[in-house]
Structure formats: C-alpha cells, structure tokens
Amino acid sequence: MKFKQIINLAIKNIFRSKLKTLTSMLIISTGIITLLLTQGINQGTQKAYQSNFLEKSSLKEIKVLPNIDSNEGLNTDDEKRFSSINHVKETYFPISELTELLDSNSTQIDKLWINSMPGSLAPKPVKGKIYSQENEILLPKNIGGKDTAKYVGKSLKINHIVSKGGKTSVEASVIKVSGIYDESKLNVSKETALASPHFVYSLHADTNGLSVEDMLKFEDFQALSLISDDTESVPNIAKEVENQGYNTEYSLKEVQQMPGLLGMIPLIGTVISLIILLIGAINIGMLTIQNVRNRYSEIGLLKALGFKNHLVIRVFLIETLIVGIASYIIAILIFFVSKLVLNYLIVTKLDGQFTVMSDIKTLAGSLVISLLAPIIGSIIPTIKAGKINPSTALKE
C-alpha cells in the first residue's frame, strides 16, 4: 500500500470517533498553550529584569538606617566612618525640601519636592542631560498634569523658606532644568525633582537658618546612603554596616531574590503542562484501545490480505501523529492570539513592564512534545494491534 493511501486511511479512521478525537486534541493543545505562555512570560520577565534592574546604577546604593532601639540619627561622624569601608565610593544624606516652582515670569507652576541624589545615581533623562552644576535639577515628566519637556535647558525659579535672625521669609532662587526623567522609574511622588546633594543641603540649611557646614555638623539625619563602586561589593558593605549595629536597605537584596522567583514561573508552568499532556496521552491511549477493539475484524482482514505487522502499526501511528499535528496547530493559533491580547493589556494597564515572548527554540520544542505525547499514550495498544492474529480476528 502506498504512503498516500495509508494517510487517507488514517484520516478516515480518525473521523470515526470525532468527539473523542477532538477532546484529545483540545487536551493536548491546552498543555502546549500552558507551556508556551509560561515560557513566554518567563522570557519576557527575565528580559525586563535584565534591562530594568541589573543595568540600574541604583543597585549600588545601600541606605543605612539607625537601629530601631536607638533614639539617635546619623551624622557626619557616621558618614566618615562608613566612607572608610572598602569599596564605598561615595556617601550622601538623602533629604527632601519642599519648594514652589515658578516659570521665568514668576508665575507658579506647582509645588515641588526636590530630593538630593548624586548624578551617578540619577536615572537616565528622557530628554536633556543629568545635572552637572549645583543649581541644575532634573524635573519629572509631568508636574500638576503639565508636560515639563518645554522647560529643558531653561532657567526657572523656586521659592523656598529661609530663616534669618529668628525670622522666616520666602526667597526665590534661580535654577536650570538640565533634563526631565520618568518618575515611574523611581519610588518617588510625581512632583519630585532631583538635584545634587549639596544643592539640597543648601536649601535645607537655609530653612533652618544655618550654614551648610553647621547643618551637617549639628543635625542628625534619618538615613545615610552609601554608594559602592560595584554591585558585587554591596552585600559585603551592608554586612559590615549591620555588624556595627545599624540597619540597611538596598535594592540589590530584593533583586537577588528575583531570579529564584522568576524561575518558579516556567517550573510551575512545566509541571501543569506535563500533567495536562499526561491526561491527553492517557486519553489518546484509551481512544486507540477502543479503535483497535472496534476495528478488530477489519485489522484481521487487512492482515489476511497481506498487510504486514509494521503496516498496521504505521497506520495507527500516522493517525496519532495527525492528532498531534492538529493539536499543535490549534495550540499555536490560540497562543499567538493570547500573546497579542496579553501584550496589549500589559502595555495599557502595566505600562509595558514586560512582554510575553516566543522564540523558535520553544516553538520547535513544543511541536516535538505535541507529537510525542500522543505517541507515548498509544504505543502499547498500537503494537498489540500489529500482532493481532488474522484467523482469530476473522472468527470474531
């Protein structure tokens, strides 16, 4: 019998049990879809992890906090002591000052918090550049619903409180907008600008009626930030600080836990997929057993007409492969539709934090699995079908 005739016979036999065959296809397709989606989500989150976390300079920052049992804050003596730790490149006190942002005509734009942050830690501007002069700042993209891109490179004013001789007043200082940044990349409020620590120190000192030197000398701060010269040294620096009785917070601690958490996604997905595929394989096996029983006399007749054992086995295997290929096609179509829908929702609802991905390797692997699952489930009854004795079969 020619191969084409065997294919036609296999297809004809498949449609003898349409509902059961379709059920088997859908079960296998569900397993493949689950596998592709979990792998795609894992690839997307891993890529986002690489770009959004590992490349961030903020991973080099360690925030030192006073011991919870201590009533004292942190001061310049602590700063000097911690700056001597090996691999500590820079230190600063993270403080904020509330100001009022004005345009060049002294018209109020909005209230504005200014956070101290070294330029080495500042996020990459979406427009303009990172501040290099003391009176330069990075504005968020939006302030009070207004786009700030038009202010890049321009001089604006800020009103801030100044204390002198026991009296307070509001004074204006000229600042230059070096660039704007995406505030969603930092854990800050929407109306938060960034500037060099010394500039914010000067604002804070003015508010308290002190010089910057006296303010740093006499004031206790709630936190002190240490900047490592590389991310690998961050845990060691934090450990040394903690050994001195202080608490630490650093982004790298959370980021280091992410690969393990992200790795659970494909693991869980693979386990679920295997369970579903096992059910599909069992279903295919039961369907094959039923087909062999229903076609017992037919198989005996074919063997009496000269069909060899391997030809009978080939017919059943081709039937199984057709089911596997059809299941894969259904799975691929549903997967790509789901991928488009999920990526649209991720972009619109989650600001595109990651995307569901796919690659040739995963798609090819899933094709192999979709073919193997039904073959494994049907191999035993298929071999038995090839060994049927024609004389015995024709008598029944």
mmCIF file of C-alpha atoms in Angstrom:
data_model
loop_
_atom_site.group_PDB
_atom_site.id
_atom_site.type_symbol
_atom_site.label_atom_id
_atom_site.label_comp_id
_atom_site.label_asym_id
_atom_site.label_seq_id
_atom_site.Cartn_x
_atom_site.Cartn_y
_atom_site.Cartn_z
ATOM 1 C CA MET A 1 0.000 0.000 0.000
ATOM 2 C CA LYS A 2 1.291 3.431 -0.950
ATOM 3 C CA PHE A 3 2.022 6.051 1.705
ATOM 4 C CA LYS A 4 -0.735 8.313 0.337
ATOM 5 C CA GLN A 5 -3.267 5.504 0.733
ATOM 6 C CA ILE A 6 -2.106 4.933 4.309
ATOM 7 C CA ILE A 7 -2.580 8.667 5.041
ATOM 8 C CA ASN A 8 -6.107 8.612 3.580
ATOM 9 C CA LEU A 9 -6.949 5.523 5.605
ATOM 10 C CA ALA A 10 -5.602 7.110 8.784
ATOM 11 C CA ILE A 11 -7.616 10.310 8.261
ATOM 12 C CA LYS A 12 -10.744 8.279 7.578
ATOM 13 C CA ASN A 13 -10.262 6.309 10.761
ATOM 14 C CA ILE A 14 -9.740 9.477 12.831
ATOM 15 C CA PHE A 15 -13.194 10.765 11.925
ATOM 16 C CA ARG A 16 -14.867 7.582 13.137
ATOM 17 C CA SER A 17 -14.770 8.988 16.698
ATOM 18 C CA LYS A 18 -14.950 12.729 16.043
ATOM 19 C CA LEU A 19 -15.915 13.870 19.531
ATOM 20 C CA LYS A 20 -13.348 11.766 21.368
ATOM 21 C CA THR A 21 -10.627 12.692 18.883
ATOM 22 C CA LEU A 22 -11.454 16.398 19.211
ATOM 23 C CA THR A 23 -11.416 16.093 23.005
ATOM 24 C CA SER A 24 -7.947 14.539 22.882
ATOM 25 C CA MET A 25 -6.738 17.327 20.578
ATOM 26 C CA LEU A 26 -8.038 20.037 22.899
ATOM 27 C CA ILE A 27 -6.424 18.452 25.966
ATOM 28 C CA ILE A 28 -3.030 18.269 24.258
ATOM 29 C CA SER A 29 -3.479 21.801 22.867
ATOM 30 C CA THR A 30 -4.216 23.094 26.373
ATOM 31 C CA GLY A 31 -0.991 21.574 27.660
ATOM 32 C CA ILE A 32 1.038 23.109 24.813
ATOM 33 C CA ILE A 33 -0.620 26.535 25.276
ATOM 34 C CA THR A 34 0.143 26.449 29.007
ATOM 35 C CA LEU A 35 3.769 25.577 28.287
ATOM 36 C CA LEU A 36 4.173 28.303 25.635
ATOM 37 C CA LEU A 37 2.523 31.001 27.758
ATOM 38 C CA THR A 38 4.544 30.280 30.902
ATOM 39 C CA GLN A 39 7.776 30.114 28.912
ATOM 40 C CA GLY A 40 6.834 33.328 27.069
ATOM 41 C CA ILE A 41 6.035 35.167 30.305
ATOM 42 C CA ASN A 42 9.271 33.886 31.830
ATOM 43 C CA GLN A 43 11.339 35.106 28.857
ATOM 44 C CA GLY A 44 9.629 38.498 28.975
ATOM 45 C CA THR A 45 10.093 38.980 32.710
ATOM 46 C CA GLN A 46 13.723 37.804 32.538
ATOM 47 C CA LYS A 47 14.416 40.360 29.795
ATOM 48 C CA ALA A 48 12.690 43.098 31.814
ATOM 49 C CA TYR A 49 14.693 42.036 34.865
ATOM 50 C CA GLN A 50 17.933 42.367 32.906
ATOM 51 C CA SER A 51 17.107 45.805 31.467
ATOM 52 C CA ASN A 52 15.197 47.369 34.363
ATOM 53 C CA PHE A 53 17.217 46.127 37.310
ATOM 54 C CA LEU A 54 20.645 44.758 36.542
ATOM 55 C CA GLU A 55 21.567 47.824 34.470
ATOM 56 C CA LYS A 56 20.446 50.339 37.102
ATOM 57 C CA SER A 57 23.144 52.223 38.950
ATOM 58 C CA SER A 58 20.797 52.453 41.987
ATOM 59 C CA LEU A 59 21.668 48.826 42.725
ATOM 60 C CA LYS A 60 24.982 50.129 44.045
ATOM 61 C CA GLU A 61 23.243 52.162 46.774
ATOM 62 C CA ILE A 62 22.934 50.996 50.384
ATOM 63 C CA LYS A 63 20.700 53.000 52.689
ATOM 64 C CA VAL A 64 21.909 52.994 56.304
ATOM 65 C CA LEU A 65 19.229 53.407 58.981
ATOM 66 C CA PRO A 66 19.617 53.875 62.736
ATOM 67 C CA ASN A 67 18.973 50.882 64.921
ATOM 68 C CA ILE A 68 15.281 50.673 65.850
ATOM 69 C CA ASP A 69 16.187 50.811 69.542
ATOM 70 C CA SER A 70 18.296 53.945 69.113
ATOM 71 C CA ASN A 71 16.938 57.454 69.589
ATOM 72 C CA GLU A 72 19.814 58.974 67.670
ATOM 73 C CA GLY A 73 20.004 59.656 63.972
ATOM 74 C CA LEU A 74 23.000 59.599 61.667
ATOM 75 C CA ASN A 75 25.574 62.388 61.398
ATOM 76 C CA THR A 76 28.818 63.309 59.685
ATOM 77 C CA ASP A 77 30.827 61.183 62.144
ATOM 78 C CA ASP A 78 28.898 58.143 60.935
ATOM 79 C CA GLU A 79 29.416 59.276 57.349
ATOM 80 C CA LYS A 80 33.185 59.449 57.838
ATOM 81 C CA ARG A 81 33.285 56.031 59.463
ATOM 82 C CA PHE A 82 31.212 54.314 56.775
ATOM 83 C CA SER A 83 33.013 56.061 53.916
ATOM 84 C CA SER A 84 36.205 54.280 55.023
ATOM 85 C CA ILE A 85 34.653 50.859 54.349
ATOM 86 C CA ASN A 86 36.311 49.112 51.442
ATOM 87 C CA HIS A 87 34.560 49.690 48.069
ATOM 88 C CA VAL A 88 32.439 52.615 49.343
ATOM 89 C CA LYS A 89 32.829 55.166 46.577
ATOM 90 C CA GLU A 90 30.508 57.974 47.712
ATOM 91 C CA THR A 91 28.172 58.945 50.567
ATOM 92 C CA TYR A 92 25.318 61.396 50.958
ATOM 93 C CA PHE A 93 22.329 62.172 53.160
ATOM 94 C CA PRO A 94 19.027 61.581 51.296
ATOM 95 C CA ILE A 95 16.856 64.570 52.211
ATOM 96 C CA SER A 96 13.982 66.432 50.538
ATOM 97 C CA GLU A 97 12.934 70.047 50.508
ATOM 98 C CA LEU A 98 9.516 71.410 49.575
ATOM 99 C CA THR A 99 9.644 74.355 47.171
ATOM 100 C CA GLU A 100 7.390 76.242 44.817
ATOM 101 C CA LEU A 101 8.331 76.049 41.137
ATOM 102 C CA LEU A 102 7.915 79.255 39.131
ATOM 103 C CA ASP A 103 8.407 79.991 35.460
ATOM 104 C CA SER A 104 10.659 82.787 34.193
ATOM 105 C CA ASN A 105 7.805 85.263 34.689
ATOM 106 C CA SER A 106 7.476 84.236 38.363
ATOM 107 C CA THR A 107 4.147 82.514 37.658
ATOM 108 C CA GLN A 108 3.557 79.479 39.846
ATOM 109 C CA ILE A 109 3.788 76.126 38.083
ATOM 110 C CA ASP A 110 3.227 73.854 41.086
ATOM 111 C CA LYS A 111 4.555 72.733 44.444
ATOM 112 C CA LEU A 112 7.732 70.716 44.017
ATOM 113 C CA TRP A 113 9.752 68.436 46.251
ATOM 114 C CA ILE A 114 13.479 68.349 45.483
ATOM 115 C CA ASN A 115 15.342 65.190 46.509
ATOM 116 C CA SER A 116 19.089 65.000 46.992
ATOM 117 C CA MET A 117 20.726 62.447 44.707
ATOM 118 C CA PRO A 118 24.233 62.236 43.237
ATOM 119 C CA GLY A 119 24.343 62.431 39.452
ATOM 120 C CA SER A 120 25.834 58.926 39.385
ATOM 121 C CA LEU A 121 22.560 57.529 40.741
ATOM 122 C CA ALA A 122 20.158 59.736 38.798
ATOM 123 C CA PRO A 123 18.006 57.943 36.192
ATOM 124 C CA LYS A 124 18.777 58.447 32.539
ATOM 125 C CA PRO A 125 16.820 61.518 31.355
ATOM 126 C CA VAL A 126 14.186 61.009 28.689
ATOM 127 C CA LYS A 127 15.201 64.446 27.440
ATOM 128 C CA GLY A 128 18.193 66.631 28.263
ATOM 129 C CA LYS A 129 21.044 65.524 30.497
ATOM 130 C CA ILE A 130 21.873 64.766 34.131
ATOM 131 C CA TYR A 131 22.726 67.793 36.281
ATOM 132 C CA SER A 132 26.402 68.693 36.476
ATOM 133 C CA GLN A 133 26.164 72.135 38.109
ATOM 134 C CA GLU A 134 24.959 72.853 41.631
ATOM 135 C CA ASN A 135 21.873 74.821 40.579
ATOM 136 C CA GLU A 136 20.741 72.331 37.924
ATOM 137 C CA ILE A 137 17.863 69.913 38.519
ATOM 138 C CA LEU A 138 16.018 67.055 36.818
ATOM 139 C CA LEU A 139 12.274 67.584 36.620
ATOM 140 C CA PRO A 140 9.712 64.767 36.391
ATOM 141 C CA LYS A 141 7.960 64.416 33.023
ATOM 142 C CA ASN A 142 4.740 65.831 34.427
ATOM 143 C CA ILE A 143 4.041 68.353 37.169
ATOM 144 C CA GLY A 144 0.435 69.042 38.018
ATOM 145 C CA GLY A 145 -0.634 67.414 34.761
ATOM 146 C CA LYS A 146 1.667 69.695 32.749
ATOM 147 C CA ASP A 147 4.330 68.404 30.387
ATOM 148 C CA THR A 148 7.740 69.668 31.519
ATOM 149 C CA ALA A 149 9.690 68.908 28.323
ATOM 150 C CA LYS A 150 9.420 72.548 27.265
ATOM 151 C CA TYR A 151 11.483 73.625 30.299
ATOM 152 C CA VAL A 152 14.599 71.582 29.427
ATOM 153 C CA GLY A 153 17.628 73.864 29.118
ATOM 154 C CA LYS A 154 15.726 76.844 30.503
ATOM 155 C CA SER A 155 16.097 78.778 33.746
ATOM 156 C CA LEU A 156 13.219 78.737 36.207
ATOM 157 C CA LYS A 157 12.773 79.887 39.801
ATOM 158 C CA ILE A 158 11.982 78.139 43.049
ATOM 159 C CA ASN A 159 10.556 79.746 46.157
ATOM 160 C CA HIS A 160 11.835 78.246 49.383
ATOM 161 C CA ILE A 161 11.713 79.139 53.082
ATOM 162 C CA VAL A 162 14.722 80.953 54.516
ATOM 163 C CA SER A 163 15.293 81.568 58.222
ATOM 164 C CA LYS A 164 17.413 84.529 59.329
ATOM 165 C CA GLY A 165 17.724 86.089 62.770
ATOM 166 C CA GLY A 166 14.766 84.139 64.093
ATOM 167 C CA LYS A 167 12.522 85.292 61.241
ATOM 168 C CA THR A 168 11.352 83.305 58.236
ATOM 169 C CA SER A 169 10.708 84.541 54.728
ATOM 170 C CA VAL A 170 10.255 83.140 51.242
ATOM 171 C CA GLU A 171 13.075 83.739 48.802
ATOM 172 C CA ALA A 172 13.449 82.879 45.143
ATOM 173 C CA SER A 173 16.446 81.101 43.672
ATOM 174 C CA VAL A 174 17.225 80.624 40.014
ATOM 175 C CA ILE A 175 17.618 77.022 38.859
ATOM 176 C CA LYS A 176 18.286 75.496 35.468
ATOM 177 C CA VAL A 177 16.427 72.457 34.172
ATOM 178 C CA SER A 178 19.115 70.124 32.825
ATOM 179 C CA GLY A 179 16.605 67.467 31.788
ATOM 180 C CA ILE A 180 13.465 65.512 32.624
ATOM 181 C CA TYR A 181 13.159 61.929 33.884
ATOM 182 C CA ASP A 182 10.462 59.272 34.034
ATOM 183 C CA GLU A 183 9.248 59.361 37.628
ATOM 184 C CA SER A 184 7.775 55.848 37.271
ATOM 185 C CA LYS A 185 11.355 54.518 37.276
ATOM 186 C CA LEU A 186 11.895 55.715 40.849
ATOM 187 C CA ASN A 187 9.919 55.244 44.034
ATOM 188 C CA VAL A 188 9.027 58.920 44.304
ATOM 189 C CA SER A 189 5.920 61.048 44.122
ATOM 190 C CA LYS A 190 5.015 62.608 40.794
ATOM 191 C CA GLU A 191 6.059 66.124 41.834
ATOM 192 C CA THR A 192 9.633 65.250 42.824
ATOM 193 C CA ALA A 193 12.691 66.800 41.197
ATOM 194 C CA LEU A 194 16.252 65.580 41.634
ATOM 195 C CA ALA A 195 19.329 67.671 42.335
ATOM 196 C CA SER A 196 22.848 67.320 43.662
ATOM 197 C CA PRO A 197 23.083 66.657 47.432
ATOM 198 C CA HIS A 198 24.964 69.894 48.100
ATOM 199 C CA PHE A 199 22.256 71.970 46.404
ATOM 200 C CA VAL A 200 19.526 70.356 48.517
ATOM 201 C CA TYR A 201 21.744 70.684 51.604
ATOM 202 C CA SER A 202 21.897 74.439 50.983
ATOM 203 C CA LEU A 203 18.089 74.664 50.734
ATOM 204 C CA HIS A 204 17.712 72.623 53.915
ATOM 205 C CA ALA A 205 20.320 74.755 55.713
ATOM 206 C CA ASP A 206 18.552 77.981 54.660
ATOM 207 C CA THR A 207 15.268 76.647 56.042
ATOM 208 C CA ASN A 208 16.926 76.007 59.392
ATOM 209 C CA GLY A 209 18.881 79.264 59.406
ATOM 210 C CA LEU A 210 22.267 77.533 59.304
ATOM 211 C CA SER A 211 25.226 77.304 57.022
ATOM 212 C CA VAL A 212 25.657 74.020 55.176
ATOM 213 C CA GLU A 213 28.723 73.239 57.310
ATOM 214 C CA ASP A 214 26.881 73.819 60.594
ATOM 215 C CA MET A 215 23.814 71.954 59.401
ATOM 216 C CA LEU A 216 25.900 68.885 58.561
ATOM 217 C CA LYS A 217 27.825 69.209 61.803
ATOM 218 C CA PHE A 218 24.935 69.510 64.240
ATOM 219 C CA GLU A 219 21.932 67.825 62.613
ATOM 220 C CA ASP A 220 21.058 64.149 62.919
ATOM 221 C CA PHE A 221 19.579 62.569 59.776
ATOM 222 C CA GLN A 222 17.168 59.691 59.396
ATOM 223 C CA ALA A 223 19.258 57.914 56.772
ATOM 224 C CA LEU A 224 22.653 57.868 55.116
ATOM 225 C CA SER A 225 23.272 56.445 51.657
ATOM 226 C CA LEU A 226 26.468 54.662 50.678
ATOM 227 C CA ILE A 227 27.375 54.097 47.031
ATOM 228 C CA SER A 228 29.516 51.097 46.174
ATOM 229 C CA ASP A 229 31.965 51.104 43.277
ATOM 230 C CA ASP A 230 30.412 47.839 42.023
ATOM 231 C CA THR A 231 27.274 45.775 42.689
ATOM 232 C CA GLU A 232 29.252 42.704 43.785
ATOM 233 C CA SER A 233 30.523 44.554 46.880
ATOM 234 C CA VAL A 234 27.096 45.763 48.029
ATOM 235 C CA PRO A 235 26.222 42.728 50.251
ATOM 236 C CA ASN A 236 29.646 42.853 51.941
ATOM 237 C CA ILE A 237 29.336 46.579 52.642
ATOM 238 C CA ALA A 238 25.825 46.085 54.037
ATOM 239 C CA LYS A 239 27.032 43.236 56.251
ATOM 240 C CA GLU A 240 29.840 45.354 57.676
ATOM 241 C CA VAL A 241 27.405 48.183 58.438
ATOM 242 C CA GLU A 242 24.966 45.785 60.089
ATOM 243 C CA ASN A 243 27.783 44.363 62.205
ATOM 244 C CA GLN A 244 28.172 47.843 63.680
ATOM 245 C CA GLY A 245 24.564 47.796 64.906
ATOM 246 C CA TYR A 246 22.815 49.632 62.064
ATOM 247 C CA ASN A 247 20.043 48.540 59.718
ATOM 248 C CA THR A 248 20.400 48.556 55.939
ATOM 249 C CA GLU A 249 18.122 48.657 52.924
ATOM 250 C CA TYR A 250 19.302 48.106 49.379
ATOM 251 C CA SER A 251 17.597 47.269 46.084
ATOM 252 C CA LEU A 252 20.080 44.530 45.218
ATOM 253 C CA LYS A 253 18.768 42.442 48.144
ATOM 254 C CA GLU A 254 15.329 42.310 46.530
ATOM 255 C CA VAL A 255 16.720 41.952 43.013
ATOM 256 C CA GLN A 256 18.877 38.979 44.032
ATOM 257 C CA GLN A 257 15.728 37.154 45.095
ATOM 258 C CA MET A 258 14.014 37.774 41.768
ATOM 259 C CA PRO A 259 15.775 35.131 39.628
ATOM 260 C CA GLY A 260 14.563 32.423 42.000
ATOM 261 C CA LEU A 261 11.029 33.811 41.971
ATOM 262 C CA LEU A 262 11.079 34.238 38.190
ATOM 263 C CA GLY A 263 12.421 30.726 37.819
ATOM 264 C CA MET A 264 9.279 29.406 39.532
ATOM 265 C CA ILE A 265 7.121 30.605 36.611
ATOM 266 C CA PRO A 266 8.426 28.126 33.994
ATOM 267 C CA LEU A 267 8.755 25.394 36.620
ATOM 268 C CA ILE A 268 5.118 25.658 37.695
ATOM 269 C CA GLY A 269 4.013 26.033 34.071
ATOM 270 C CA THR A 270 6.004 22.977 33.002
ATOM 271 C CA VAL A 271 4.550 20.833 35.806
ATOM 272 C CA ILE A 272 0.993 21.905 34.912
ATOM 273 C CA SER A 273 1.690 21.313 31.199
ATOM 274 C CA LEU A 274 3.085 17.835 31.861
ATOM 275 C CA ILE A 275 0.043 16.910 33.932
ATOM 276 C CA ILE A 276 -2.295 18.099 31.165
ATOM 277 C CA LEU A 277 -0.220 16.336 28.474
ATOM 278 C CA LEU A 278 -0.215 13.140 30.562
ATOM 279 C CA ILE A 279 -4.004 13.299 30.706
ATOM 280 C CA GLY A 280 -4.024 13.867 26.935
ATOM 281 C CA ALA A 281 -1.677 10.917 26.357
ATOM 282 C CA ILE A 282 -3.861 8.647 28.515
ATOM 283 C CA ASN A 283 -6.924 9.833 26.618
ATOM 284 C CA ILE A 284 -5.227 9.060 23.286
ATOM 285 C CA GLY A 285 -4.231 5.624 24.597
ATOM 286 C CA MET A 286 -7.820 4.833 25.604
ATOM 287 C CA LEU A 287 -9.071 6.080 22.244
ATOM 288 C CA THR A 288 -6.561 3.838 20.438
ATOM 289 C CA ILE A 289 -7.602 0.827 22.521
ATOM 290 C CA GLN A 290 -11.237 1.491 21.613
ATOM 291 C CA ASN A 291 -10.353 1.875 17.922
ATOM 292 C CA VAL A 292 -8.441 -1.405 17.951
ATOM 293 C CA ARG A 293 -11.441 -3.187 19.500
ATOM 294 C CA ASN A 294 -13.915 -1.620 17.072
ATOM 295 C CA ARG A 295 -11.704 -2.462 14.109
ATOM 296 C CA TYR A 296 -10.617 -5.896 15.284
ATOM 297 C CA SER A 297 -12.178 -7.728 12.332
ATOM 298 C CA GLU A 298 -11.019 -5.043 9.903
ATOM 299 C CA ILE A 299 -7.422 -5.411 11.090
ATOM 300 C CA GLY A 300 -7.691 -9.193 10.724
ATOM 301 C CA LEU A 301 -8.958 -8.789 7.136
ATOM 302 C CA LEU A 302 -6.120 -6.408 6.249
ATOM 303 C CA LYS A 303 -3.554 -8.848 7.615
ATOM 304 C CA ALA A 304 -5.223 -11.727 5.729
ATOM 305 C CA LEU A 305 -4.890 -9.657 2.537
ATOM 306 C CA GLY A 306 -1.136 -9.345 3.097
ATOM 307 C CA PHE A 307 -0.706 -6.404 5.476
ATOM 308 C CA LYS A 308 2.461 -6.857 7.494
ATOM 309 C CA ASN A 309 2.588 -6.032 11.198
ATOM 310 C CA HIS A 310 4.599 -2.859 10.562
ATOM 311 C CA LEU A 311 1.984 -1.571 8.089
ATOM 312 C CA VAL A 312 -0.795 -1.919 10.668
ATOM 313 C CA ILE A 313 1.387 -0.197 13.264
ATOM 314 C CA ARG A 314 2.212 2.522 10.732
ATOM 315 C CA VAL A 315 -1.494 3.266 10.105
ATOM 316 C CA PHE A 316 -2.169 3.735 13.829
ATOM 317 C CA LEU A 317 0.987 5.802 14.355
ATOM 318 C CA ILE A 318 0.085 8.105 11.466
ATOM 319 C CA GLU A 319 -3.377 8.568 12.975
ATOM 320 C CA THR A 320 -1.692 9.532 16.247
ATOM 321 C CA LEU A 321 0.741 11.921 14.520
ATOM 322 C CA ILE A 322 -2.127 13.644 12.714
ATOM 323 C CA VAL A 323 -3.827 14.196 16.066
ATOM 324 C CA GLY A 324 -0.559 15.621 17.458
ATOM 325 C CA ILE A 325 -0.016 17.967 14.492
ATOM 326 C CA ALA A 326 -3.632 19.170 14.596
ATOM 327 C CA SER A 327 -3.292 19.753 18.347
ATOM 328 C CA TYR A 328 -0.121 21.788 17.776
ATOM 329 C CA ILE A 329 -1.758 23.943 15.086
ATOM 330 C CA ILE A 330 -4.698 24.688 17.388
ATOM 331 C CA ALA A 331 -2.305 25.483 20.254
ATOM 332 C CA ILE A 332 -0.149 27.818 18.136
ATOM 333 C CA LEU A 333 -3.144 29.774 16.848
ATOM 334 C CA ILE A 334 -4.591 30.224 20.352
ATOM 335 C CA PHE A 335 -1.160 31.050 21.788
ATOM 336 C CA PHE A 336 -0.420 33.868 19.323
ATOM 337 C CA VAL A 337 -3.891 35.359 19.778
ATOM 338 C CA SER A 338 -3.425 35.178 23.573
ATOM 339 C CA LYS A 339 0.047 36.688 23.238
ATOM 340 C CA LEU A 340 -1.315 39.693 21.316
ATOM 341 C CA VAL A 341 -4.125 40.222 23.851
ATOM 342 C CA LEU A 342 -1.830 39.865 26.881
ATOM 343 C CA ASN A 343 0.821 42.196 25.456
ATOM 344 C CA TYR A 344 -1.853 44.788 24.701
ATOM 345 C CA LEU A 345 -3.134 44.583 28.292
ATOM 346 C CA ILE A 346 0.420 44.723 29.688
ATOM 347 C CA VAL A 347 1.197 47.849 27.646
ATOM 348 C CA THR A 348 -2.072 49.615 28.502
ATOM 349 C CA LYS A 349 -2.528 48.502 32.118
ATOM 350 C CA LEU A 350 1.030 47.860 33.354
ATOM 351 C CA ASP A 351 2.929 50.482 31.311
ATOM 352 C CA GLY A 352 4.688 47.756 29.330
ATOM 353 C CA GLN A 353 6.767 46.487 32.258
ATOM 354 C CA PHE A 354 7.350 43.262 30.317
ATOM 355 C CA THR A 355 6.006 41.419 27.277
ATOM 356 C CA VAL A 356 5.099 37.817 26.528
ATOM 357 C CA MET A 357 7.773 36.495 24.179
ATOM 358 C CA SER A 358 8.287 33.483 21.911
ATOM 359 C CA ASP A 359 11.251 32.012 20.091
ATOM 360 C CA ILE A 360 11.944 29.289 17.526
ATOM 361 C CA LYS A 361 13.538 27.003 20.093
ATOM 362 C CA THR A 362 10.456 26.964 22.338
ATOM 363 C CA LEU A 363 8.057 26.611 19.403
ATOM 364 C CA ALA A 364 10.078 23.713 17.961
ATOM 365 C CA GLY A 365 10.286 22.040 21.362
ATOM 366 C CA SER A 366 6.532 22.300 21.838
ATOM 367 C CA LEU A 367 5.996 20.695 18.404
ATOM 368 C CA VAL A 368 8.127 17.726 19.449
ATOM 369 C CA ILE A 369 6.169 17.418 22.703
ATOM 370 C CA SER A 370 2.814 17.589 20.907
ATOM 371 C CA LEU A 371 3.934 14.685 18.703
ATOM 372 C CA LEU A 372 5.500 12.605 21.458
ATOM 373 C CA ALA A 373 2.596 12.860 23.921
ATOM 374 C CA PRO A 374 0.028 11.024 21.746
ATOM 375 C CA ILE A 375 2.632 8.517 20.502
ATOM 376 C CA ILE A 376 3.620 7.605 24.067
ATOM 377 C CA GLY A 377 -0.049 7.196 25.023
ATOM 378 C CA SER A 378 -0.901 4.979 22.058
ATOM 379 C CA ILE A 379 2.305 2.984 21.528
ATOM 380 C CA ILE A 380 1.291 -0.114 23.557
ATOM 381 C CA PRO A 381 -2.188 -0.638 22.011
ATOM 382 C CA THR A 382 -0.690 0.151 18.580
ATOM 383 C CA ILE A 383 1.938 -2.582 18.914
ATOM 384 C CA LYS A 384 -0.754 -5.005 20.095
ATOM 385 C CA ALA A 385 -2.850 -4.121 17.033
ATOM 386 C CA GLY A 386 0.073 -5.095 14.801
ATOM 387 C CA LYS A 387 0.312 -8.500 16.479
ATOM 388 C CA ILE A 388 -3.366 -9.438 16.009
ATOM 389 C CA ASN A 389 -3.778 -12.933 14.596
ATOM 390 C CA PRO A 390 -5.888 -12.618 11.416
ATOM 391 C CA SER A 391 -7.551 -16.060 11.767
ATOM 392 C CA THR A 392 -8.608 -15.295 15.328
ATOM 393 C CA ALA A 393 -9.853 -11.802 14.387
ATOM 394 C CA LEU A 394 -11.954 -13.033 11.435
ATOM 395 C CA LYS A 395 -13.681 -15.631 13.605
ATOM 396 C CA GLU A 396 -14.982 -12.926 15.993
#
